Tab-separated table of C-alpha atoms in Angstrom:
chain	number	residue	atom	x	y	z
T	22	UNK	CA	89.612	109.782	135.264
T	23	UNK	CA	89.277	112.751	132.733
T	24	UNK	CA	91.797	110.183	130.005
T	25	UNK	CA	92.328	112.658	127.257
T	26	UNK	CA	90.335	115.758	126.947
T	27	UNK	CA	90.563	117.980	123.868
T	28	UNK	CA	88.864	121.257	123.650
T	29	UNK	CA	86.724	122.168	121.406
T	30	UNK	CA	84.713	120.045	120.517
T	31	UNK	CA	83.023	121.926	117.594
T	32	UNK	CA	84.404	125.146	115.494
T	33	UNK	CA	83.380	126.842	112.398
T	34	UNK	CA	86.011	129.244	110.452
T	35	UNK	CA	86.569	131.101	107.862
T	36	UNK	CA	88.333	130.326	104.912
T	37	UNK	CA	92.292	132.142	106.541
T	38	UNK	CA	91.452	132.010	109.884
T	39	UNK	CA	93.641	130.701	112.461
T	40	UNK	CA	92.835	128.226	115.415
T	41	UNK	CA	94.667	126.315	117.541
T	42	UNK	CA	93.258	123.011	119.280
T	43	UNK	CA	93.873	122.321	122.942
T	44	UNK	CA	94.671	118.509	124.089
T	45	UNK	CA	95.822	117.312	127.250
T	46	UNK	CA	96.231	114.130	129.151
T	47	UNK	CA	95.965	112.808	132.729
T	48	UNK	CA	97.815	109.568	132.048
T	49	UNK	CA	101.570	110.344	132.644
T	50	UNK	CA	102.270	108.987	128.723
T	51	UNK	CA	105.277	110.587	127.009
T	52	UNK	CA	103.551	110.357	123.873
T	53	UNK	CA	101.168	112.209	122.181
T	54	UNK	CA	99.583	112.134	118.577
T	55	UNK	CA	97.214	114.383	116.675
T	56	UNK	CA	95.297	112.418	113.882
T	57	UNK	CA	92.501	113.785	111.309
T	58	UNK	CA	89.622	111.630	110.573
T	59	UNK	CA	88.060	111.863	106.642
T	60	UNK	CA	85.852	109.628	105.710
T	61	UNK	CA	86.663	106.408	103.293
T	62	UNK	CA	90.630	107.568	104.388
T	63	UNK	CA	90.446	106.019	108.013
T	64	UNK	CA	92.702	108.021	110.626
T	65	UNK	CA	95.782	110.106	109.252
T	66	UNK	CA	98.703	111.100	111.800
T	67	UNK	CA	99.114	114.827	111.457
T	68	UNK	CA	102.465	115.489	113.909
T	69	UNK	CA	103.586	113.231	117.051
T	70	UNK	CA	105.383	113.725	120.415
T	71	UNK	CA	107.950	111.097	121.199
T	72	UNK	CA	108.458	112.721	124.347
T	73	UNK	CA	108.373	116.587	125.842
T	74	UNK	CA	110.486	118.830	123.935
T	75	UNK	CA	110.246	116.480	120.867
T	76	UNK	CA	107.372	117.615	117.647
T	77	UNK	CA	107.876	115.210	114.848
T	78	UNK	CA	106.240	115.056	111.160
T	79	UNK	CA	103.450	112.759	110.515
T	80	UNK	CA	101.513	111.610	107.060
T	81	UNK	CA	99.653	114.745	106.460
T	82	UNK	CA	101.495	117.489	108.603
T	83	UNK	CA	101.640	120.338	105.739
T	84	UNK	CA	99.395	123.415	106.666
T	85	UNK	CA	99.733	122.529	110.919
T	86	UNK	CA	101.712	123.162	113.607
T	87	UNK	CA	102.473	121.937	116.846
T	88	UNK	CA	103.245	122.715	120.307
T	89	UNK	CA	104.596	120.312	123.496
T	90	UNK	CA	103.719	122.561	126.047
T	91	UNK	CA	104.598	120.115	128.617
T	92	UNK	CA	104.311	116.535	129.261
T	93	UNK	CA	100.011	117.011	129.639
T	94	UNK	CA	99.756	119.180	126.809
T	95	UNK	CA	99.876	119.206	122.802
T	96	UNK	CA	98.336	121.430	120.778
T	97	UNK	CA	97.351	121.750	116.917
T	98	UNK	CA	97.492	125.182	115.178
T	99	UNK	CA	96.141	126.476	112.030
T	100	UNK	CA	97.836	128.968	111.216
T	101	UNK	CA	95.238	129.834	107.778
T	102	UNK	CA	92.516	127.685	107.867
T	103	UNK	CA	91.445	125.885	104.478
T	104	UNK	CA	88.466	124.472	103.637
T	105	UNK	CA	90.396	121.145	103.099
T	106	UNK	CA	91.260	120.832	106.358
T	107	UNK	CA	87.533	120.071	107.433
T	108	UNK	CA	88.035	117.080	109.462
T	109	UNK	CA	87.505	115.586	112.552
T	110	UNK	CA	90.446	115.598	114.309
T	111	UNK	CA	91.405	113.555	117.295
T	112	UNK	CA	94.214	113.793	120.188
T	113	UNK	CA	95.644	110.807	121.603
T	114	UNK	CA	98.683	109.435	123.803
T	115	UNK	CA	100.064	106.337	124.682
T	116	UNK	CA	102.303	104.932	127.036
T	117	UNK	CA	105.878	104.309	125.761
T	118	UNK	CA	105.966	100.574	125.902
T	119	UNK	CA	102.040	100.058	125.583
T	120	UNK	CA	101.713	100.675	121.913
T	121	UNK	CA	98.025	101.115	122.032
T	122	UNK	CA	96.396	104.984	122.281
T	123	UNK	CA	94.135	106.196	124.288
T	124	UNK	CA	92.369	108.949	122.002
T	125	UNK	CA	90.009	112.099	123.070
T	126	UNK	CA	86.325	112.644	122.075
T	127	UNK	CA	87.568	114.498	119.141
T	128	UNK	CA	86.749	118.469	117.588
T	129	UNK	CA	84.875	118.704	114.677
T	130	UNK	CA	86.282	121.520	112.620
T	131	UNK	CA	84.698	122.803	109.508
T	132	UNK	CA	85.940	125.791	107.259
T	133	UNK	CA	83.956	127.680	104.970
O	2	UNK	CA	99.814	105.643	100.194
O	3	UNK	CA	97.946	103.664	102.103
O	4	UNK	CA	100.349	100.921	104.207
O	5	UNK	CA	97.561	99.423	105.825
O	6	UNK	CA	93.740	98.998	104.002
O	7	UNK	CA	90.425	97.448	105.262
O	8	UNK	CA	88.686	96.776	101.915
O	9	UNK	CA	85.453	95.748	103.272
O	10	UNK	CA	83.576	99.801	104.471
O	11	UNK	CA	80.703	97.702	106.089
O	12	UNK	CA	79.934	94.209	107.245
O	13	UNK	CA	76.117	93.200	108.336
O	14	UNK	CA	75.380	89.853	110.973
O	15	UNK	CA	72.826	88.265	112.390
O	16	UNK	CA	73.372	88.512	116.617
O	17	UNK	CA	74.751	85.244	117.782
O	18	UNK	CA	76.887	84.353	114.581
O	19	UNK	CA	80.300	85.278	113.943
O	20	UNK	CA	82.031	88.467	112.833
O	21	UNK	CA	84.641	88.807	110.713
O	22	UNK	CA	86.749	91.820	109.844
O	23	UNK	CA	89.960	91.872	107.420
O	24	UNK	CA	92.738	93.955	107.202
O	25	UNK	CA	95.652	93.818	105.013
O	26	UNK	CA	99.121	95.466	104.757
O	27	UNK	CA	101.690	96.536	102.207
O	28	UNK	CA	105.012	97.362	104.716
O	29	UNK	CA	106.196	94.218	106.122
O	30	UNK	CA	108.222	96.546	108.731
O	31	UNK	CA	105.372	96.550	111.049
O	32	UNK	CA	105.457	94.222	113.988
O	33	UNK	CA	102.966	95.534	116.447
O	34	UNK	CA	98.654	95.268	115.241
O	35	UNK	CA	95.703	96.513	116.810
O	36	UNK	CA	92.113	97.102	116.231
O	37	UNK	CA	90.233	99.823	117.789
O	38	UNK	CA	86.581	100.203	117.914
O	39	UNK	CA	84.565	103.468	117.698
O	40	UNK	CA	81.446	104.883	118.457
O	41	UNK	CA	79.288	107.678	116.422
O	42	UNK	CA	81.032	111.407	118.497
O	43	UNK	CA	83.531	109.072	120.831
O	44	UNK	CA	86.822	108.347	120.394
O	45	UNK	CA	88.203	105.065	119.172
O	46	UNK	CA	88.833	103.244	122.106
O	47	UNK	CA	91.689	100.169	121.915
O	48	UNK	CA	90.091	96.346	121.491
O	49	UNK	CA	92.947	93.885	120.921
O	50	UNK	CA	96.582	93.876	119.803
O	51	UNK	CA	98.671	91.351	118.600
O	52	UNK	CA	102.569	91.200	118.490
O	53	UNK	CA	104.334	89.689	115.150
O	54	UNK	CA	105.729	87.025	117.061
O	55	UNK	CA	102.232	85.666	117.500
O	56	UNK	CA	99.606	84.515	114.956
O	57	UNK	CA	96.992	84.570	117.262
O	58	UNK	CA	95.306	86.623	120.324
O	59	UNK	CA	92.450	86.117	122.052
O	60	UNK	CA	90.326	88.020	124.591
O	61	UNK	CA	87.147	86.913	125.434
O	62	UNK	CA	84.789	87.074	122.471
O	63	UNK	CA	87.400	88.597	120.294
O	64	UNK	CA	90.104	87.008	118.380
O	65	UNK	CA	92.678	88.324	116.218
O	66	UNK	CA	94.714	86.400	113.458
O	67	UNK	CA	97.964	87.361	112.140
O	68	UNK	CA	98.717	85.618	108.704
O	69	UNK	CA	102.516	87.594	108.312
O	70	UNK	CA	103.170	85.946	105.085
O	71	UNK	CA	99.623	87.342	103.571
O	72	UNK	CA	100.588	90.542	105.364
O	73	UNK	CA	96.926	89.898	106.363
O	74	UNK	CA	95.072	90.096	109.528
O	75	UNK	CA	91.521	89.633	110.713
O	76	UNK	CA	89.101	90.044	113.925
O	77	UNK	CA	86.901	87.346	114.874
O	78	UNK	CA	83.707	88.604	117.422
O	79	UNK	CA	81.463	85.199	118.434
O	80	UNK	CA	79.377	85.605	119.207
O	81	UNK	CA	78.271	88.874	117.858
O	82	UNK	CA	75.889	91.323	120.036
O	83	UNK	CA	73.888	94.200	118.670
O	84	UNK	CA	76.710	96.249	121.280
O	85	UNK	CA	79.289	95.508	118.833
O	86	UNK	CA	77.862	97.520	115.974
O	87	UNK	CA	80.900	100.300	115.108
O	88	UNK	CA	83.376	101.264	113.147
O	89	UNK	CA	86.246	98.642	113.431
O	90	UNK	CA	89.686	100.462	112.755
O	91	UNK	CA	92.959	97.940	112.186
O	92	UNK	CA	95.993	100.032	112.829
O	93	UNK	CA	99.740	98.655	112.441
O	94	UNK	CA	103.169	100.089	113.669
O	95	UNK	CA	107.032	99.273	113.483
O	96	UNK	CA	108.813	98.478	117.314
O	97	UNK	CA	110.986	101.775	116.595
O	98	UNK	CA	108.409	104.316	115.491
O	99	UNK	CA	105.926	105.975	117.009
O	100	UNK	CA	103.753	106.728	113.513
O	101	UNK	CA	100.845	104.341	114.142
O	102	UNK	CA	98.969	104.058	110.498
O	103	UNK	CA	95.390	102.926	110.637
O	104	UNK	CA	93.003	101.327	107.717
O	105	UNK	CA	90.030	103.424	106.418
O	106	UNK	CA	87.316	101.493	108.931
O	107	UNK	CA	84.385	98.655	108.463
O	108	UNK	CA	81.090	99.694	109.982
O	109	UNK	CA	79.954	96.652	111.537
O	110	UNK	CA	76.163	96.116	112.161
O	111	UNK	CA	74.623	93.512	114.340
O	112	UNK	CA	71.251	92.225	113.750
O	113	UNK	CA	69.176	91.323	116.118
């Protein structure tokens, strides 16, 4: 069982450069999350997807977007990259009633 | 703002002797508390949960504590094995949100 799969796992940008990062699940779940990691700041929920055809704001959603392709897929843009938005970011979903996540390798972005 | 904070960035043990990881919280909405472990380039992967109508949960070597009136919870690992060394991440959520906030990590290193 692939779980969650996010693609890629690496990427270097440029300062303005756009990007968008590719998630998708084999589990069924409705929901599906896009966190950054930083270190000493723990994991930081960028948007959520309650459901498909639902995108909802997160703690730290200002300079992303979002996309609920369908129920397998949810993907993070950048629309101008910054160099504050180096991160690791990670995908995850979760069942509706589970409550826990099941998260993706993660993609290590940095921009220059 | 940081609703949920793990003051302690590493914790160092002897295998065999017990582990213990805090976590406390500020929003006394959440209900629903889980740790997750994770490995250097993996994802976190879930470890235990416990619901606010409990003050315990157990699961083989691993134990977590719910003290609601502290708005304080810890994990207990005995006996600790040199497989346990990670990053522990506590993470708390309310019943009617999906927005799952998560403490900044303890690296936990076991000795052997």
């Amino acid at each position: 069982n692939a779980g969650v799969t996010q693609t890629p796992k690496f990427q270097v940008l440029k300062t303005g450069q756009s990007m968008t990062l590719q998630c998708a699940q084999d589990m069924n779940h409705n929901s599906m999350y896009w966190y950054r990691q930083d270190p000493g700041m723990g994991l930081r929920l960028i948007y959520y997807s309650a459901s498909e055809g639902t995108t909802d704001k997160g703690e730290v959603p200002n300079g992303y977007n979002v996309s609920r392709l369908n129920k397998r897929e949810f993907s993070l843009r950048l629309e101008s990259a910054a160099p504050s938005q180096t991160s690791v970011y990670f995908c995850a979903s979760s069942g509706q009633l589970a409550g826990e996540l099941f998260f993706g390798e993660g993609s290590r972005l940095t921009v220059l | 703002d940081q609703q949920v904070k793990q003051n302690s960035p590493s914790l160092s043990v002897q295998e065999g002797r017990i582990s213990i990881l805090n976590c406390d919280y500020t929003n006394s909405m959440f209900d629903y508390f889980l740790w997750y472990k994770k490995y250097p380039a993996e994802g976190p992967t879930f470890l235990i949960s416990i619901s606010s109508i409990k003050d315990k949960n157990e699961d083989g070597r691993f134990t977590v504590f719910l003290n609601k009136s502290a708005k304080h919870l810890s994990l207990h690992i005995v006996p600790s094995q040199p497989g346990d060394s990670a990053v522990y991440f506590c993470a708390a959520r309310t019943h009617n949100n999906n927005d799952m906030r998560f403490g900044a990590g303890t690296r936990l290193t076991v000795k052997p």
